[in-house]
CSV table of C-alpha atoms in Angstrom, one decimal:
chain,number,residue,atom,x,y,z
A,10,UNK,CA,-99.9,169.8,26.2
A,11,UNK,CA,-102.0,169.2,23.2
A,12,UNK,CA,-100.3,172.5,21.5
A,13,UNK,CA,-97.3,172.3,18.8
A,14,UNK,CA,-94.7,174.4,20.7
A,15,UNK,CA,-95.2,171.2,23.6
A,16,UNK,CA,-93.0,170.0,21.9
A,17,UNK,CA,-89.8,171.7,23.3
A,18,UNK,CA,-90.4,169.4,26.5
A,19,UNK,CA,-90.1,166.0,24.8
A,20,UNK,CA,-86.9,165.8,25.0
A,21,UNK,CA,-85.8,166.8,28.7
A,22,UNK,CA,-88.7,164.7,29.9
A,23,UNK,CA,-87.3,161.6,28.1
A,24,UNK,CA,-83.6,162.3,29.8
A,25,UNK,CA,-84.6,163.3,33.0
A,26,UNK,CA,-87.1,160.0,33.4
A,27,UNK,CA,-84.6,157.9,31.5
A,28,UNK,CA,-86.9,156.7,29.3
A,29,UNK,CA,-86.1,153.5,26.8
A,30,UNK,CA,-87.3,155.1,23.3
A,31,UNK,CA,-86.3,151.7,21.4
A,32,UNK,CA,-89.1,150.3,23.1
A,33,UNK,CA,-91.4,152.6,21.6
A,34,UNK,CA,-92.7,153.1,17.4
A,35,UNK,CA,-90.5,155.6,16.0
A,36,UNK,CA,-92.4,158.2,15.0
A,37,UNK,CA,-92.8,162.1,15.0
A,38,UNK,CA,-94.9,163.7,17.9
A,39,UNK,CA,-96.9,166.7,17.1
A,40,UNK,CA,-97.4,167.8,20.5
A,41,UNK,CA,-96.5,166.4,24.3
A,42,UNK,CA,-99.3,164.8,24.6
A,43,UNK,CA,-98.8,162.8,21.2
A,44,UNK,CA,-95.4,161.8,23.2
A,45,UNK,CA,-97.1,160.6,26.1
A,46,UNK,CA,-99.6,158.2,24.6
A,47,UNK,CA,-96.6,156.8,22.7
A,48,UNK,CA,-97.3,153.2,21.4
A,49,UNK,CA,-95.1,150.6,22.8
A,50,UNK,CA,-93.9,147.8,20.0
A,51,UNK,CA,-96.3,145.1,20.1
A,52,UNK,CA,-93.5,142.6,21.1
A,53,UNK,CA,-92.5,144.7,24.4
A,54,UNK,CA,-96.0,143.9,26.4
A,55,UNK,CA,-97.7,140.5,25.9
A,56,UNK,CA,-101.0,139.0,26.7
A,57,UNK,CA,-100.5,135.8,28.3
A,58,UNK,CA,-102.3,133.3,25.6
A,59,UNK,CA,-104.6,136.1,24.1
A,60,UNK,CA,-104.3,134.7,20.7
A,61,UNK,CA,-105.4,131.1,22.2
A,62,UNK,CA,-108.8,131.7,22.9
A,63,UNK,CA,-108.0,132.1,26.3
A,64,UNK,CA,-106.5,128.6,27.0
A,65,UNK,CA,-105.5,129.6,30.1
A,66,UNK,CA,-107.0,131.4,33.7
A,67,UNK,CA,-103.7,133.4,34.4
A,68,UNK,CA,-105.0,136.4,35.1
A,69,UNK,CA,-102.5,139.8,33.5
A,70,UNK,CA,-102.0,143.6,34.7
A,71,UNK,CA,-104.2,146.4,32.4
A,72,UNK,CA,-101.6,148.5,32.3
A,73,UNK,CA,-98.0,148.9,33.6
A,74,UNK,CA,-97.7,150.7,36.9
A,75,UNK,CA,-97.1,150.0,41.2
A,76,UNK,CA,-99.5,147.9,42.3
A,77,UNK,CA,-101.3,147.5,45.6
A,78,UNK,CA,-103.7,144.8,46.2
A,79,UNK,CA,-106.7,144.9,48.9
A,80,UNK,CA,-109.5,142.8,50.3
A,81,UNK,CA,-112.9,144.7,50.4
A,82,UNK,CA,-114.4,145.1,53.8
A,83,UNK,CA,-117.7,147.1,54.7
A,84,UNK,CA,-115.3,149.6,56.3
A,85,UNK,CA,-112.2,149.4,53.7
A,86,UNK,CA,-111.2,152.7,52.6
A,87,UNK,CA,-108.6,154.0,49.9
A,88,UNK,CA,-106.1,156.3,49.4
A,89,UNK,CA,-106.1,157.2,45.5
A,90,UNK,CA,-104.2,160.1,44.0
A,91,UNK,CA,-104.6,161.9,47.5
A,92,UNK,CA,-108.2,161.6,47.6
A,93,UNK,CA,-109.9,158.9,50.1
A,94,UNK,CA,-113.0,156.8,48.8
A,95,UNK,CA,-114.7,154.1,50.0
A,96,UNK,CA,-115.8,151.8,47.3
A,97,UNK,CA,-119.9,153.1,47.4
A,98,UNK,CA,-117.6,156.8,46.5
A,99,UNK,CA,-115.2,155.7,43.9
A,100,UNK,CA,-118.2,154.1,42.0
A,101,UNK,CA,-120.6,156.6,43.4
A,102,UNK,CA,-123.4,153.8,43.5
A,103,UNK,CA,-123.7,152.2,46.9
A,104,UNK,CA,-125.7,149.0,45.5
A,105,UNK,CA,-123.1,148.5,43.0
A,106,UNK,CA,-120.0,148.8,45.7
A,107,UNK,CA,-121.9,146.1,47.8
A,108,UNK,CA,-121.5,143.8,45.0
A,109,UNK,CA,-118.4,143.5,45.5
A,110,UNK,CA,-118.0,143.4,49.2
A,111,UNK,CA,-115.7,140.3,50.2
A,112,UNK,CA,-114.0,140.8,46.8
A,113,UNK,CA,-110.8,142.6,45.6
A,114,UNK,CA,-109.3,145.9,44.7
A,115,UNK,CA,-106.4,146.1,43.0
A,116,UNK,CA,-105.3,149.9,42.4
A,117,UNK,CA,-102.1,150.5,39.6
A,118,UNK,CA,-100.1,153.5,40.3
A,119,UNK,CA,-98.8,154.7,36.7
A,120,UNK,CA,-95.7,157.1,37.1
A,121,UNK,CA,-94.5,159.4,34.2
A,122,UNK,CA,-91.9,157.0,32.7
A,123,UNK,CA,-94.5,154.1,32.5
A,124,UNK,CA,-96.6,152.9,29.5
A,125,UNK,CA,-100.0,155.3,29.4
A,126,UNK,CA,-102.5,152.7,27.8
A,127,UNK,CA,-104.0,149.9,29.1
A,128,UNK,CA,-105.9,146.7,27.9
A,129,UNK,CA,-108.5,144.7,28.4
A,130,UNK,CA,-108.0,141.7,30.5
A,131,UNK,CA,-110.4,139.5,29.3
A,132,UNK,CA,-112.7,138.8,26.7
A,133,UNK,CA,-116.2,140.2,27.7
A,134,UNK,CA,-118.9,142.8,26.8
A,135,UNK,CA,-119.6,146.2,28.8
A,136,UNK,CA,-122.5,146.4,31.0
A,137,UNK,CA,-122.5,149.8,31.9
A,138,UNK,CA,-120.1,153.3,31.6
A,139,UNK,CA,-120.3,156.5,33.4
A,140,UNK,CA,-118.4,159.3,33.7
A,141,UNK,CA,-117.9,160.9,37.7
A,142,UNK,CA,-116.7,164.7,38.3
A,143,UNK,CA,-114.6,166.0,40.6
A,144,UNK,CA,-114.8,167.6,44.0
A,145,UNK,CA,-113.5,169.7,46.3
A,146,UNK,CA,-115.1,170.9,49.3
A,147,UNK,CA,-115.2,170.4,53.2
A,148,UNK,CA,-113.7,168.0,55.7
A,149,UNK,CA,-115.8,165.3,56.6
A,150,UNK,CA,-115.1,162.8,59.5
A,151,UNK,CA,-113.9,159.8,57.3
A,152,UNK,CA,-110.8,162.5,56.5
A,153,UNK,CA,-107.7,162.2,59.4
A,154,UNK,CA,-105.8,165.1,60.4
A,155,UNK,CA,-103.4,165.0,57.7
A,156,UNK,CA,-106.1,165.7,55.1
A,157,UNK,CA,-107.1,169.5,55.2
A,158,UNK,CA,-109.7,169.7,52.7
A,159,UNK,CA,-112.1,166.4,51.0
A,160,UNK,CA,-111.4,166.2,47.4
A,161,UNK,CA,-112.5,163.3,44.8
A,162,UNK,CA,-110.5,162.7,41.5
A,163,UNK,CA,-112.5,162.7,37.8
A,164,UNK,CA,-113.5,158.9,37.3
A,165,UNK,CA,-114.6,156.9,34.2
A,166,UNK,CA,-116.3,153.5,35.3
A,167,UNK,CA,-116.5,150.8,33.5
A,168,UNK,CA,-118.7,147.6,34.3
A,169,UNK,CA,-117.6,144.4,32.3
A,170,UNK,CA,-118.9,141.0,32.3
A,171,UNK,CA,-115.8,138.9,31.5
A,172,UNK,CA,-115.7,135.5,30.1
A,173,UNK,CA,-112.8,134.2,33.2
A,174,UNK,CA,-113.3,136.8,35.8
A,175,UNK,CA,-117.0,137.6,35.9
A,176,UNK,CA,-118.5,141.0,36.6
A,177,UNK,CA,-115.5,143.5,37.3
A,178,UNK,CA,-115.6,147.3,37.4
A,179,UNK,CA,-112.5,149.3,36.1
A,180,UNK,CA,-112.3,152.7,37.2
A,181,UNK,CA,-109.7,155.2,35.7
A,182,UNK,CA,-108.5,158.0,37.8
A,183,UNK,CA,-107.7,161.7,36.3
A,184,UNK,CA,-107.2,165.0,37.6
A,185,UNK,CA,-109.7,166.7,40.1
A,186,UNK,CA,-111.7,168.7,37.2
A,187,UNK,CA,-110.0,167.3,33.9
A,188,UNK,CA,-109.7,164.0,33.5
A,189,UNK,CA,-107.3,163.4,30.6
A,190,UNK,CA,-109.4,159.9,30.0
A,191,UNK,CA,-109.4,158.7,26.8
A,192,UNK,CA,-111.8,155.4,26.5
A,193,UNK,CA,-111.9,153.7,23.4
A,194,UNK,CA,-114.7,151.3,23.9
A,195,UNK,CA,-117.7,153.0,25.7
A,196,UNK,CA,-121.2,151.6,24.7
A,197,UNK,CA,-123.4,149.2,26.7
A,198,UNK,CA,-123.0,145.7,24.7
A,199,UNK,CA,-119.8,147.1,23.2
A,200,UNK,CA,-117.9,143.7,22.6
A,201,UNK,CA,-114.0,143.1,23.5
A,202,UNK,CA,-111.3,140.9,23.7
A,203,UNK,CA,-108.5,140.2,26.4
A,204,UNK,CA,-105.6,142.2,25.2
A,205,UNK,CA,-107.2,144.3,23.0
A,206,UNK,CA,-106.3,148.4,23.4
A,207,UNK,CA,-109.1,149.7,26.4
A,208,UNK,CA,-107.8,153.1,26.3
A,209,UNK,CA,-105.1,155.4,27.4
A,210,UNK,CA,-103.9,158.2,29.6
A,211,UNK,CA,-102.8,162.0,28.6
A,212,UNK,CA,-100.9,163.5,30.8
A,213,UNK,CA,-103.2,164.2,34.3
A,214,UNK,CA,-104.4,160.9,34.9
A,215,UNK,CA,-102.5,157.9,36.4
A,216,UNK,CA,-104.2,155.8,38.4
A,217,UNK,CA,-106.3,152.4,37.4
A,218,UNK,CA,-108.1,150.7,40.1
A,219,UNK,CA,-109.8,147.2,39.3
A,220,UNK,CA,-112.8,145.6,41.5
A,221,UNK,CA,-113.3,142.0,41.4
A,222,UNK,CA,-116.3,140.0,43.3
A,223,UNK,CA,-115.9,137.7,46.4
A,224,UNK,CA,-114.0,134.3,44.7
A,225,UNK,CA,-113.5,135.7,41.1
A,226,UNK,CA,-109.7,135.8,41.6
A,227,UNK,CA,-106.5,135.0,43.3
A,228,UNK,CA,-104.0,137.2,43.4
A,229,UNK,CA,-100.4,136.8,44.0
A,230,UNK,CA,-99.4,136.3,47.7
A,231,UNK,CA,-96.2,138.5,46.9
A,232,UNK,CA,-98.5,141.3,46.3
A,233,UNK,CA,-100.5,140.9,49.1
A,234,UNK,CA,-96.9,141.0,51.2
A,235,UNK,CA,-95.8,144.1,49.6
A,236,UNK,CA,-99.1,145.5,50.4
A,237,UNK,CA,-98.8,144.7,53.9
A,238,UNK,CA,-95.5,146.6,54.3
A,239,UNK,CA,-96.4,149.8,52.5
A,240,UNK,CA,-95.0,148.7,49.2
A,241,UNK,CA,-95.5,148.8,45.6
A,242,UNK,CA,-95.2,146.1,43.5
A,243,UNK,CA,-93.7,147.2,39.8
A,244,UNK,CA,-95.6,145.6,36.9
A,245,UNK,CA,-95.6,145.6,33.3
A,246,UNK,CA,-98.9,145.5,31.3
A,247,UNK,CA,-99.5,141.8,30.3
A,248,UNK,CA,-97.8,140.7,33.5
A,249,UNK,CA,-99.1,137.5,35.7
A,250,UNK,CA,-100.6,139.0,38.9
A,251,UNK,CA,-103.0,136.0,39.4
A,252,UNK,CA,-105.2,133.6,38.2
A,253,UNK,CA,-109.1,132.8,38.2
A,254,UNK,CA,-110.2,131.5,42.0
A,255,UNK,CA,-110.2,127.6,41.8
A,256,UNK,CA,-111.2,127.4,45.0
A,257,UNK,CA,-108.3,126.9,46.3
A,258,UNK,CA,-105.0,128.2,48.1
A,259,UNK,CA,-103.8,130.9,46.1
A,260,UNK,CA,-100.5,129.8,44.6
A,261,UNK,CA,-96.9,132.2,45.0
A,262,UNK,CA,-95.9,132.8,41.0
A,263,UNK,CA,-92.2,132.8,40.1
């Protein structure tokens, strides 16, 4: 996908995904994968307040995508490109996954035809990043009938400490042995800002999931609905999906 005669697949994809190119820069693409890190026009996804030192505790997606939204339980366990984790899995570090037991995982499903970066949600600095291999090998119990084989996805973790939302871990999800992950912001102490470009996706890897601690945040009881049915809810990087926890009753958004 990185090669110059990619190229020939632009087009078809773009048609048979239906794909709005007016919302994207209009430039040439030397190879598919140039295409599918396309950058979206600044005025097509929008930080809520990002240029107003943060006057405000809304809190926004990371990335476009179909999101799910979960409380983290001791026994909690995840369905995530196919593969099931637990959270001490997905991070591979149990005493980092009981950190955020009580807390809550958000996971964004990113399909072809969606936007492949993502931002920073907050302003913060990183704590720690690690990169996790893939897997593939017997059934364990945890797996149901309907899973033949135990298989985990290539990871890159990052831990933040955010000025809102506290201590959150992103994780980005790629294909079993290539990830297609690229990170832009990597170093411990590496400084950022809510909005600002965290990375993006090439083609083979789709999937953000976002841990926050017990009483960081509240997220929107639609989502939480749509969860509870087996469904998706579509958002748009820069979205409103919730707000920092005041302690209170989390609040339906409009």
């Amino acid at each position: 996908m990185n090669s110059r005669i990619s190229k020939v697949l632009i087009k078809s994809f773009i048609r048979r995904r239906n794909i709005d190119m007016s919302r994207y820069e209009d430039v040439g693409y030397s190879s598919f994968n140039d295409f599918f890190t396309r950058q979206v026009k600044p005025e097509c996804r929008n930080f809520p307040d990002a240029a107003n030192d943060l006057a405000t505790d809304d809190l926004a997606a990371a990335c476009d995508g179909k999101l799910t939204a979960y409380t983290i339980t001791s026994k909690s366990v995840f369905t995530i490109k196919g593969c099931l984790y637990d959270i001490g899995e997905l991070l591979a570090d149990k005493a980092l996954a009981d950190e955020f037991k009580g807390g809550v995982c958000l996971v964004f499903r990113l399909t072809p035809d969606d936007y492949h970066r993502y931002s920073f949600i907050d302003d913060g600095e990183i704590e720690s990043y690690k990169k996790i291999n893939g897997v593939l090998h017997t059934v364990r119990p945890i797996a149901s009938k309907r899973y033949d084989i135990y298989v985990q996805n290539y990871r890159e973790c990052t831990v933040m400490n955010t000025k809102r939302f506290g201590k959150l871990v992103q994780i980005e999800v790629g294909a079993l042995f290539v990830g297609r992950i690229r990170n832009l912001r990597r170093q411990q102490k590496d400084v950022f800002k809510c909005g600002q470009e965290k990375g993006m996706f090439e083609f083979g890897g789709s999937t953000i999931v976002m841990l926050f601690q017990k009483g960081a945040v509240a997220i929107d009881d639609a989502i939480y609905e749509n969860t509870d049915q087996n469904k998706e809810t579509v958002v748009k990087m820069g979205d409103i999906i919730g707000e920092k926890f005041s302690g209170q009753t989390e609040r339906k958004f409009e």
